[in-house]
Amino acid sequence: MQISSVNDVKIYNLSHGKSLPEWLSDRKKRQLQKKDVDIQRRIELIQDFEMPTVCTSIKVSRDGQFIMAAGTYKPRIRCYDTYQLSLKFERCLDSDIVAFDILSDDYSKLVFLHCDRYVEFHSQHGHYYKTRIPKFGRDFSYHYPSCDLFFVGTSSEVFRLNLEQGRFLNSLQTDAVENNVCDINPVHHLFATGTSEGRVECWDPRVRNRVGILDCALSSLTEGTEVQSLPSISALKFNGSLTMAVGTSTGQVLLYDLRSSQPLLVKDHFYNLPIKSLNFQDQMDLVVSADSKIIKLWNKDSGKVFSSIQPQTNINDVCIYPNSGMLFTANEDPKMNTFYIPALGPAPRWCSFLDNLTEELEESPESTVYDDYKFVTRKDLENLGLSHLVGSSLLRAYMHGFFMDIRLYHKVKSLANPFAYEEYRKDKIRQKIEESRTQRVQVKKLPKVNKELALKLMEEGDDEAELASRKKKGKALPSVLGDDRFKVMFENPDYQVDEQCEEFRLLNPIVSKVGQKRKKKLRLLAQQAHLRRGADEDDEEPEGRASSEEESSDDDKSWVEEVREQRRLLWEEGRDRRRQERKQADRNTVLQPQYYQIKAGEEFRSFNDMARKQRLQKASLEDRLKLEEHSGTSHMVDTAVGSKQLSFTLKKVNCVFTILFLQ
């Protein structure tokens, strides 16, 4: 049982509780019911009050003894006896049920409208008769005085089937293209049908003439409502002789007095979903309207919300047990919900013990499905060493894994890691020790990487903290050391700052001057804060102190000179480095002996002649002539015509050239 409270109205969900898996055997279910305390405490008001797949509609007989429910799949009808609190019978049908009605006080006369245009009649023993209507039906109503069944559907006609004569009568011709729902007033037997165009047409069955038309589509639109489609009529219900409730496909409920064409009240569900069910609760003057998401209970005079119920699954139909605070819902779920609201009325006579239970029960936490089973994957089984259990009765295959008993899982988990508790205990002790250490005096530890930078940041942080402490509302800025984004800079050796590199030495004067400016600014702010406490700030500057512009100009000149000095030192160091490299290269050079061949007819003088000849080849003509002035060198050139010899004699005044041709 689940207890909820909406607007201080307690709502008891009697169907809520732990569901047993369908793949469990009956014997296993009985064993769990004996052992599991939660299952023993579960209130099963009516035994097997569920459908195999989905329940589409639900009704209560007029005598209140039988509950009829239609569902799928396979299409079937189930009858529950409230005196026995169990299932009385179940009948399977050929096609899905669109709507059904109980014609008698008990279950002896039933009418079913199928989705394939068939109308099926059942008596107490079972199937009785089956016929077919011309068009697909959506709803029908039974007119008790004339024994007529009125069928509406995908046609403009309303088909009449007389059960006393056993034949179809003349149809009622409406102005609509399609009719969705219909109802008959229980007092004066006025027949009303809701159309797809958003109109309600009222007919008098005695004369078979239309007596009025209500345009509900236009009345359902309020100010600020965005119109996306034409609202059609999705639900219709009479109450008394003059009141009628109309539900639209856009989620509005309109209350009408049959004497007026304007609605008395318009109630919006604000879900933009079609209204599926409308009921009246006469004891509290409430209207119970439901769409697929929520059930709302509100006052029919003022429209004030009394309470609301929002099940976990979509709603198909709602039925109120007469003269009580109990209601049943047909959902898109195998289980049919049973709600008990003591504020609406007492419990039915067949479950009067609920009044005593609800006074004593307290709110219990919501339990999840399959609490006694653990879902594991194949990888989990391999880690636990249970792969050999695949295919056995201990594992139940489900989707991409298996269900296994939670007790077996915990037992294997403890065996797989027996020291898990010891590790957990040590972690807790370590956390306690760390928490106690935080209360001690913290000693600043420098990191292994960039110690100088870390020390500088610590000193600047202390200065900022001291300045912030002097101010009343000042707060120190977060430090780089405490920021996780810069943590790698003090841990990874690749981020070590090289103070001897060229870039650092050129930028260091600028950075140092900026740091000095920052320190001066901090000291100046501290002095201003100190002076502000004693007296008002003076516009003139103190004597013997330079202005900020002069200081900035002096600082600019000083760091420029330092940058020049660093450039000069870097150039000298580079020159010395190159000299050392050349000397080292000369030391490493290995001298190799060179051999010369003396040709015949040549006179060997020395090895210096070769070097002198190489220098002469590189020198200019004037230099060569000066070097050979006193040597009298002659050059012989052999050609095809003969030999030539040129002699050059340099004098200050005259130059004599002698050319000899030798044949």
XYZ file of C-alpha atoms in Angstrom:
663
model
C 0.000 0.000 0.000
C 1.177 3.454 -0.891
C -0.060 6.582 0.842
C 0.067 9.985 -0.834
C -1.366 13.335 0.172
C -2.508 16.001 -2.297
C -4.121 19.153 -0.869
C -4.156 17.439 2.539
C -6.313 14.627 1.134
C -4.904 11.168 1.795
C -5.034 8.724 -1.098
C -4.333 5.021 -0.522
C -3.106 3.020 -3.496
C -4.146 -0.504 -2.554
C -2.546 -2.064 -5.658
C 0.886 -0.649 -4.983
C 3.565 -3.055 -3.868
C 6.331 -5.342 -4.923
C 5.508 -7.334 -8.030
C 6.809 -10.843 -8.404
C 8.440 -11.747 -11.726
C 6.143 -13.556 -14.112
C 8.767 -16.159 -14.937
C 8.735 -17.474 -11.354
C 6.912 -20.735 -10.839
C 3.836 -20.940 -8.636
C 5.753 -22.965 -6.086
C 8.466 -20.300 -5.893
C 5.833 -17.590 -5.465
C 4.224 -19.482 -2.587
C 7.601 -19.890 -0.925
C 8.297 -16.165 -1.228
C 4.897 -15.347 0.240
C 5.780 -17.456 3.274
C 9.293 -16.031 3.766
C 9.161 -12.427 2.543
C 7.697 -10.047 5.122
C 6.936 -7.334 2.531
C 4.892 -9.738 0.445
C 3.037 -10.941 3.546
C 2.122 -7.364 4.472
C 0.908 -6.552 0.976
C -2.835 -5.944 0.735
C -4.315 -7.955 -2.117
C -7.881 -6.670 -2.002
C -9.138 -8.817 -4.891
C -7.207 -11.871 -5.914
C -5.745 -11.808 -9.468
C -7.075 -8.305 -10.086
C -5.044 -7.821 -13.252
C -4.852 -8.520 -16.961
C -2.192 -10.407 -18.925
C -1.159 -7.276 -20.824
C -3.434 -4.197 -20.800
C -6.847 -3.332 -19.364
C -8.930 -1.083 -21.628
C -12.169 -0.489 -19.668
C -13.728 -1.340 -16.311
C -17.281 -1.158 -14.907
C -19.231 -2.098 -11.758
C -22.613 -3.782 -11.849
C -25.599 -1.908 -10.482
C -25.899 -4.190 -7.470
C -22.227 -3.543 -6.619
C -21.324 -7.232 -6.383
C -19.474 -7.728 -9.653
C -16.616 -5.846 -11.321
C -16.256 -6.353 -15.069
C -12.960 -5.590 -16.829
C -12.061 -5.872 -20.515
C -8.498 -6.245 -21.679
C -6.022 -7.654 -24.135
C -3.943 -9.640 -25.204
C -5.696 -12.021 -26.016
C -9.017 -10.132 -26.008
C -10.952 -11.177 -22.937
C -13.458 -10.189 -20.295
C -12.990 -10.920 -16.594
C -15.609 -10.843 -13.871
C -14.655 -10.425 -10.203
C -17.000 -11.261 -7.338
C -16.583 -8.741 -4.517
C -18.283 -11.029 -2.009
C -15.658 -13.691 -2.624
C -12.838 -11.194 -3.359
C -11.675 -13.324 -6.259
C -12.062 -13.953 -9.983
C -15.459 -15.472 -10.834
C -14.983 -16.245 -14.529
C -12.990 -15.254 -17.624
C -14.137 -15.333 -21.239
C -11.924 -14.879 -24.282
C -13.287 -13.114 -27.350
C -12.489 -13.029 -31.052
C -11.451 -9.355 -31.332
C -10.628 -6.358 -29.171
C -13.403 -4.683 -27.216
C -14.058 -1.017 -28.001
C -16.825 -0.577 -25.389
C -19.086 -2.759 -23.276
C -22.058 -2.281 -20.943
C -23.904 -4.259 -18.269
C -27.628 -4.278 -19.069
C -28.788 -6.122 -15.956
C -28.207 -5.614 -12.262
C -25.680 -8.438 -12.240
C -23.484 -9.979 -14.949
C -26.273 -11.975 -16.633
C -26.735 -9.565 -19.590
C -23.653 -8.083 -21.270
C -23.155 -6.263 -24.576
C -19.749 -5.918 -26.262
C -18.871 -3.632 -29.183
C -15.869 -5.044 -31.060
C -13.353 -3.261 -33.238
C -14.460 -5.247 -36.310
C -18.084 -3.869 -36.277
C -19.490 -6.887 -34.442
C -21.899 -6.532 -31.524
C -21.801 -9.526 -29.194
C -24.363 -10.410 -26.506
C -23.557 -12.584 -23.511
C -25.862 -14.136 -20.995
C -25.071 -15.731 -17.671
C -23.845 -18.956 -19.231
C -21.746 -17.299 -21.953
C -22.053 -16.244 -25.608
C -25.672 -15.673 -26.683
C -25.850 -13.792 -30.012
C -23.678 -11.869 -32.438
C -24.588 -9.303 -35.076
C -22.914 -6.610 -37.128
C -23.464 -2.872 -37.576
C -22.913 -1.068 -40.938
C -20.035 1.151 -39.782
C -17.197 0.890 -37.284
C -18.482 1.788 -33.862
C -16.843 3.886 -31.143
C -19.437 3.980 -28.366
C -23.013 2.940 -27.561
C -25.733 3.596 -24.971
C -28.744 1.596 -23.827
C -32.196 3.257 -23.636
C -33.979 1.224 -20.967
C -37.652 2.278 -21.592
C -37.589 1.315 -25.285
C -34.870 -1.424 -25.132
C -32.933 0.404 -27.857
C -29.163 0.348 -28.315
C -27.774 3.535 -29.899
C -24.438 2.998 -31.727
C -22.207 5.906 -32.846
C -19.012 5.664 -34.853
C -17.358 6.602 -38.128
C -20.616 7.703 -39.689
C -23.052 10.581 -39.528
C -25.827 8.133 -38.623
C -26.727 6.840 -35.176
C -27.735 3.184 -35.562
C -30.602 1.862 -33.449
C -30.915 -1.800 -32.514
C -34.105 -2.792 -30.691
C -33.475 -5.730 -28.371
C -37.173 -6.458 -27.795
C -37.958 -6.846 -31.492
C -34.511 -8.109 -32.432
C -34.054 -5.836 -35.449
C -32.520 -2.516 -36.536
C -34.757 0.543 -36.571
C -34.460 3.738 -38.603
C -31.185 5.558 -37.894
C -30.859 9.078 -36.548
C -29.238 11.376 -39.109
C -26.846 13.902 -37.564
C -25.060 16.855 -39.138
C -21.641 15.539 -38.133
C -19.170 13.586 -40.215
C -18.278 11.271 -37.310
C -19.591 10.718 -33.801
C -17.205 9.807 -30.980
C -19.250 9.324 -27.785
C -22.865 9.234 -26.594
C -24.879 9.106 -23.378
C -28.480 9.002 -22.157
C -29.808 11.100 -19.303
C -31.031 8.768 -16.517
C -33.943 11.078 -15.563
C -35.712 12.241 -18.714
C -33.802 9.929 -21.138
C -32.441 12.651 -23.417
C -29.964 11.152 -25.884
C -26.797 13.177 -26.628
C -23.942 12.444 -28.994
C -20.543 14.158 -29.250
C -19.195 14.816 -32.725
C -15.714 15.199 -34.166
C -16.508 18.836 -35.041
C -16.770 19.780 -31.378
C -20.573 19.812 -31.145
C -23.091 18.013 -28.955
C -26.404 17.058 -30.580
C -29.341 16.197 -28.321
C -32.217 13.948 -29.462
C -35.566 12.955 -27.971
C -35.921 9.155 -28.360
C -39.717 9.368 -28.120
C -40.163 11.381 -31.348
C -36.720 10.718 -32.887
C -36.150 14.440 -33.524
C -33.192 16.644 -32.673
C -33.998 19.104 -29.903
C -30.769 21.113 -29.672
C -27.126 21.624 -30.686
C -24.286 22.888 -28.478
C -21.093 24.262 -30.025
C -18.530 23.237 -27.413
C -15.398 23.794 -29.524
C -15.721 27.570 -29.489
C -16.627 27.691 -25.793
C -13.619 25.580 -24.790
C -11.117 28.136 -26.106
C -9.939 30.588 -23.467
C -7.823 33.721 -23.784
C -4.214 33.012 -24.684
C -4.967 29.470 -25.900
C -2.996 28.463 -28.975
C -5.313 26.707 -31.436
C -3.619 23.852 -33.299
C -6.658 21.818 -34.340
C -10.428 21.790 -33.966
C -11.347 20.392 -30.520
C -13.539 17.327 -30.830
C -15.747 15.731 -28.172
C -13.988 12.818 -26.453
C -16.158 12.268 -23.327
C -19.779 12.928 -22.352
C -21.653 12.381 -19.059
C -25.023 13.420 -17.608
C -25.661 14.164 -13.930
C -29.227 14.586 -12.763
C -31.765 16.120 -15.067
C -30.041 19.381 -16.013
C -26.245 18.999 -15.665
C -24.012 17.687 -18.435
C -20.201 17.454 -18.576
C -18.380 17.486 -21.909
C -14.712 16.573 -22.388
C -12.712 17.726 -25.403
C -9.702 16.288 -27.196
C -7.584 19.279 -26.126
C -7.953 18.612 -22.394
C -10.868 20.871 -21.338
C -13.970 19.880 -19.381
C -17.119 22.009 -19.863
C -20.073 21.944 -17.468
C -23.440 22.834 -19.019
C -26.925 23.520 -17.767
C -29.258 22.123 -20.411
C -31.278 25.324 -20.269
C -28.310 27.420 -21.476
C -26.041 27.243 -24.506
C -23.115 28.764 -22.591
C -20.996 26.612 -20.248
C -21.230 27.223 -16.534
C -17.583 26.322 -15.983
C -14.548 25.406 -18.107
C -11.840 23.315 -16.435
C -8.500 22.783 -18.188
C -6.212 19.844 -17.387
C -3.228 21.704 -18.923
C -1.810 18.503 -20.447
C -3.340 18.983 -23.911
C -4.484 15.349 -23.821
C -7.992 14.061 -24.659
C -10.381 13.605 -21.746
C -11.063 9.866 -21.497
C -13.456 9.581 -18.582
C -16.000 11.760 -16.736
C -17.781 10.850 -13.493
C -19.757 12.674 -10.822
C -19.380 12.216 -7.076
C -22.660 13.384 -5.622
C -21.769 13.183 -1.924
C -19.088 15.893 -2.231
C -20.447 17.593 -5.398
C -17.233 16.728 -7.250
C -16.373 15.984 -10.846
C -13.836 13.227 -11.503
C -12.209 13.863 -14.892
C -9.326 11.872 -16.269
C -7.004 11.987 -19.235
C -4.247 9.493 -19.984
C -1.891 11.091 -17.437
C -3.845 12.321 -14.409
C -7.149 12.028 -12.555
C -8.459 15.326 -11.196
C -11.166 15.738 -8.563
C -12.650 19.251 -8.475
C -15.755 21.033 -7.274
C -18.440 21.316 -9.951
C -19.648 24.716 -8.672
C -16.375 26.607 -8.226
C -13.869 24.479 -10.147
C -11.503 24.378 -7.143
C -9.246 21.309 -7.162
C -10.064 18.879 -4.368
C -7.275 16.392 -5.082
C -5.551 14.574 -7.926
C -4.157 11.121 -8.666
C -1.289 10.509 -11.049
C -0.546 6.794 -11.619
C 2.760 5.556 -12.971
C 1.200 4.306 -16.233
C -1.245 5.810 -18.728
C -4.940 5.688 -17.875
C -7.578 4.120 -20.151
C -10.704 4.266 -17.992
C -11.873 5.243 -14.490
C -14.769 3.737 -12.550
C -16.095 4.908 -9.158
C -17.638 2.334 -6.867
C -21.125 3.635 -5.963
C -21.605 5.384 -2.606
C -17.999 4.951 -1.458
C -14.558 6.523 -1.621
C -13.083 3.772 -3.807
C -12.308 3.998 -7.506
C -10.735 1.628 -10.037
C -8.567 2.511 -13.032
C -7.806 0.605 -16.218
C -4.196 1.278 -17.202
C -1.639 0.517 -19.863
C -0.294 -2.050 -17.455
C -1.280 -5.585 -16.407
C -2.225 -4.459 -12.894
C -5.502 -2.569 -12.416
C -5.131 0.095 -9.753
C -7.434 0.441 -6.773
C -7.505 3.786 -4.951
C -9.255 4.466 -1.678
C -9.936 8.067 -0.604
C -11.550 8.196 2.872
C -12.463 11.868 2.363
C -14.890 10.917 -0.424
C -16.766 8.303 1.559
C -16.512 5.065 3.526
C -15.105 1.832 2.233
C -17.529 -0.555 0.477
C -19.306 -3.113 2.603
C -17.277 -6.007 1.214
C -13.992 -4.406 2.346
C -15.099 -2.484 5.433
C -11.873 -3.486 7.196
C -10.079 -0.802 5.161
C -11.464 1.902 7.436
C -9.671 0.387 10.407
C -6.456 -0.272 8.475
C -6.138 3.205 7.004
C -6.366 4.793 10.434
C -3.351 2.808 11.640
C -1.182 2.567 8.549
C 1.680 4.993 8.142
C 3.368 6.076 4.976
C 5.722 3.385 3.744
C 8.613 3.917 1.308
C 8.095 2.960 -2.276
C 9.663 -0.369 -3.129
C 11.104 -1.164 -6.495
C 10.333 -4.133 -8.670
C 12.376 -7.292 -8.077
C 13.956 -6.251 -4.761
C 15.090 -9.826 -4.107
C 17.020 -10.125 -7.382
C 20.177 -8.539 -8.712
C 20.777 -7.792 -12.389
C 24.297 -8.744 -13.536
C 26.027 -8.750 -16.914
C 28.369 -11.346 -18.349
C 31.363 -9.236 -17.365
C 30.127 -9.158 -13.774
C 29.776 -12.930 -13.809
C 33.345 -13.310 -15.080
C 34.653 -11.031 -12.333
C 32.790 -13.038 -9.707
C 33.800 -16.369 -11.236
C 30.204 -17.461 -11.900
C 30.366 -17.941 -15.658
C 29.708 -21.657 -15.211
C 26.212 -20.864 -13.852
C 24.978 -19.594 -17.237
C 22.146 -21.873 -18.310
C 21.363 -23.085 -14.803
C 18.279 -22.318 -12.709
C 20.259 -19.851 -10.565
C 20.436 -17.325 -13.435
C 17.484 -16.025 -15.388
C 18.387 -14.503 -18.769
C 16.989 -11.011 -19.263
C 17.969 -8.557 -22.047
C 21.783 -8.208 -22.041
C 22.331 -9.897 -18.660
C 20.851 -12.129 -16.004
C 18.791 -11.973 -12.820
C 20.247 -13.747 -9.804
C 19.242 -14.024 -6.171
C 20.493 -11.065 -4.154
C 21.631 -13.297 -1.289
C 23.780 -15.386 -3.612
C 25.242 -12.206 -5.085
C 26.244 -10.792 -1.683
C 27.713 -14.123 -0.595
C 29.842 -14.492 -3.737
C 30.848 -10.833 -3.535
C 32.171 -11.279 0.000
C 34.092 -14.417 -1.025
C 35.601 -12.741 -4.082
C 36.953 -9.831 -2.017
C 37.243 -10.928 1.641
C 39.332 -7.898 2.653
C 36.870 -5.299 1.402
C 35.737 -4.447 4.926
C 39.322 -4.053 6.166
C 40.141 -1.694 3.292
C 36.986 0.271 3.980
C 37.908 0.512 7.669
C 41.430 1.727 6.872
C 40.088 4.377 4.503
C 37.749 5.663 7.190
C 40.599 5.838 9.732
C 42.784 7.654 7.219
C 40.028 10.182 6.568
C 39.610 10.825 10.296
C 43.354 11.414 10.683
C 43.416 13.820 7.748
C 40.485 15.746 9.206
C 42.304 16.091 12.539
C 45.497 17.245 10.788
C 43.719 20.133 9.168
C 43.245 21.704 12.610
C 46.995 21.790 13.283
C 49.492 24.436 12.232
C 50.164 23.955 8.550
C 53.814 24.005 7.450
C 54.396 25.317 3.971
C 56.101 22.728 1.793
C 57.741 23.749 -1.438
C 57.095 21.567 -4.478
C 59.858 19.669 -6.229
C 59.519 21.658 -9.451
C 59.777 25.478 -9.685
C 60.590 26.032 -6.030
C 61.610 29.660 -6.565
C 58.357 30.454 -8.369
C 56.316 28.716 -5.674
C 58.119 30.652 -2.921
C 57.485 33.910 -4.749
C 53.778 33.095 -5.118
C 53.569 32.206 -1.440
C 55.082 35.523 -0.412
C 52.741 37.455 -2.686
C 49.797 35.487 -1.326
C 50.802 36.354 2.236
C 50.986 40.034 1.302
C 47.532 39.918 -0.256
C 46.090 38.091 2.724
C 47.594 40.638 5.093
C 46.187 43.501 3.042
C 42.760 41.825 2.887
C 42.768 41.285 6.646
C 43.309 45.024 7.201
C 40.225 45.844 5.149
C 36.810 45.320 6.627
C 35.180 43.483 3.701
C 38.230 42.520 1.692
C 38.864 38.958 0.578
C 42.115 37.509 -0.677
C 42.217 36.320 -4.261
C 42.678 32.592 -4.918
C 46.305 31.515 -5.237
C 47.823 29.760 -8.227
C 49.223 27.075 -5.917
C 45.753 26.096 -4.798
C 44.301 25.941 -8.295
C 44.143 22.466 -9.835
C 44.537 23.887 -13.333
C 48.182 24.868 -12.576
C 49.021 21.789 -10.508
C 51.054 20.177 -13.294
C 53.396 23.186 -13.419
C 54.754 22.264 -9.968
C 54.820 18.479 -10.520
C 56.036 17.811 -14.052
C 59.816 18.462 -14.580
C 59.083 19.470 -18.182
C 57.622 22.727 -16.821
C 60.825 23.672 -14.942
C 61.741 27.341 -15.536
C 65.312 27.668 -16.942
C 66.654 30.918 -15.487
C 69.832 30.776 -17.618
C 68.109 30.728 -20.985
C 68.130 33.787 -23.215
C 64.368 34.390 -23.084
C 64.238 34.350 -19.300
C 67.199 36.704 -18.906
C 65.707 39.211 -21.359
C 62.266 39.078 -19.725
C 63.446 38.879 -16.131
C 64.113 42.655 -15.752
C 60.601 43.443 -16.966
C 58.997 40.783 -14.745
C 61.030 41.853 -11.728
C 60.065 45.494 -12.249
C 56.404 44.547 -12.583
C 56.668 42.591 -9.338
C 58.347 45.547 -7.627
C 55.574 47.853 -8.874
C 53.019 45.421 -7.532
C 54.671 45.326 -4.122
C 54.871 49.113 -4.032
C 51.198 49.319 -4.933
C 50.302 46.900 -2.164
C 52.314 48.914 0.360
C 50.723 52.127 -0.900
C 47.233 50.672 -0.537
C 48.045 49.479 2.960
C 49.291 52.939 3.934
C 46.188 54.576 2.428
C 43.937 52.205 4.353
C 45.848 53.009 7.534
C 45.642 56.786 6.947
C 41.933 56.596 6.059
C 41.120 55.338 9.494
C 42.713 58.322 11.276
C 41.933 61.291 9.029
C 40.566 62.273 5.652
C 42.741 61.762 2.628
C 44.807 64.855 1.668
C 44.915 65.906 -1.996
C 48.577 67.019 -1.843
C 51.327 64.431 -1.925
C 53.625 63.998 1.108
C 56.885 65.920 1.044
C 60.085 64.152 0.088
C 58.221 61.660 -2.033
C 58.208 61.420 -5.825
C 54.979 61.327 -7.777
C 53.722 58.203 -9.499
C 54.654 59.551 -12.942
C 58.258 60.211 -11.875
C 58.499 56.770 -10.329
C 57.134 55.128 -13.435
C 59.554 57.074 -15.671
C 62.535 56.141 -13.480
C 61.431 52.523 -13.458
C 61.103 52.486 -17.244
C 64.657 53.843 -17.667
C 66.085 51.382 -15.171
C 64.639 48.244 -16.756
C 65.620 49.436 -20.258
C 69.241 49.744 -19.093
C 69.054 46.310 -17.522
C 67.742 44.808 -20.753
C 70.614 46.393 -22.706
C 73.147 45.099 -20.183
C 71.684 41.607 -20.477
C 71.894 41.757 -24.277
C 75.554 42.800 -24.088
C 76.353 39.997 -21.667
C 74.574 37.494 -23.891
C 76.583 38.668 -26.933
C 79.896 38.348 -25.060
C 78.968 34.933 -23.754
C 78.077 33.847 -27.291
C 81.431 35.126 -28.633
C 83.378 33.333 -25.898
C 81.388 30.213 -26.565
C 82.242 30.264 -30.269
C 85.975 30.743 -29.505
C 85.935 27.817 -27.156
C 84.214 25.716 -29.802
C 86.903 26.584 -32.402
C 89.725 25.793 -29.986
C 88.144 22.540 -29.077
C 87.740 21.724 -32.770
C 91.472 22.473 -33.384
C 92.448 20.177 -30.531
C 90.339 17.410 -31.941
C 91.801 17.834 -35.450
C 94.205 15.001 -36.480
C 97.098 16.017 -38.851
C 97.542 13.730 -41.826
C 100.935 13.648 -43.739
C 100.811 14.821 -47.354
C 103.117 13.397 -50.065
C 104.329 15.285 -53.176
C 105.872 13.827 -56.340
C 108.898 15.621 -57.882
C 108.701 15.476 -61.632
C 111.724 15.162 -63.919
C 113.364 18.455 -64.829
C 112.043 20.266 -61.774
C 114.130 21.432 -58.884
C 112.823 20.720 -55.392
C 113.060 23.770 -53.197
C 110.639 23.443 -50.275
C 107.032 22.740 -49.370
C 106.466 26.421 -48.991
C 106.493 26.908 -52.779
C 103.189 25.081 -53.075
C 101.599 27.265 -50.414
C 103.048 30.385 -52.021
C 101.625 29.361 -55.409
C 98.191 28.859 -53.888
C 98.304 32.307 -52.328
C 99.381 33.834 -55.663
C 96.408 32.272 -57.419
C 94.038 33.979 -54.978
C 95.853 37.336 -55.070
C 95.259 40.104 -57.634
C 97.531 40.785 -60.636
C 99.197 43.741 -58.963
C 100.010 41.732 -55.848
C 101.441 38.893 -57.885
C 103.647 41.235 -59.879
C 104.972 42.830 -56.701
C 105.780 39.457 -55.209
C 107.567 38.247 -58.369
C 109.399 41.526 -59.055
C 112.790 40.293 -58.004
C 112.335 36.621 -58.834
C 112.191 36.899 -62.674
C 109.602 34.232 -63.065
C 108.795 33.056 -66.598
C 105.785 31.084 -67.768
C 106.042 28.685 -70.748
C 102.858 27.818 -72.604
C 102.955 25.132 -75.350
C 100.495 25.557 -78.205
C 99.982 24.129 -81.645
C 101.939 26.972 -83.315
C 104.863 26.988 -80.917
C 105.948 28.152 -77.499
C 105.527 31.609 -76.031
C 107.322 33.283 -73.185
C 106.293 36.540 -71.501
C 108.581 38.604 -69.304
C 107.424 41.536 -67.150
C 109.731 44.228 -65.776
C 108.281 46.919 -63.546
C 109.817 50.330 -63.431
C 108.697 53.616 -62.126
C 108.963 55.508 -65.453
C 109.140 53.104 -68.336
C 107.938 49.564 -68.762
C 109.667 47.270 -71.300
C 107.879 44.149 -72.507
C 109.848 41.503 -74.362
C 107.994 38.840 -76.273
C 109.915 35.976 -77.813
C 108.465 33.508 -80.204
C 110.286 30.269 -80.280
C 109.793 27.905 -83.131
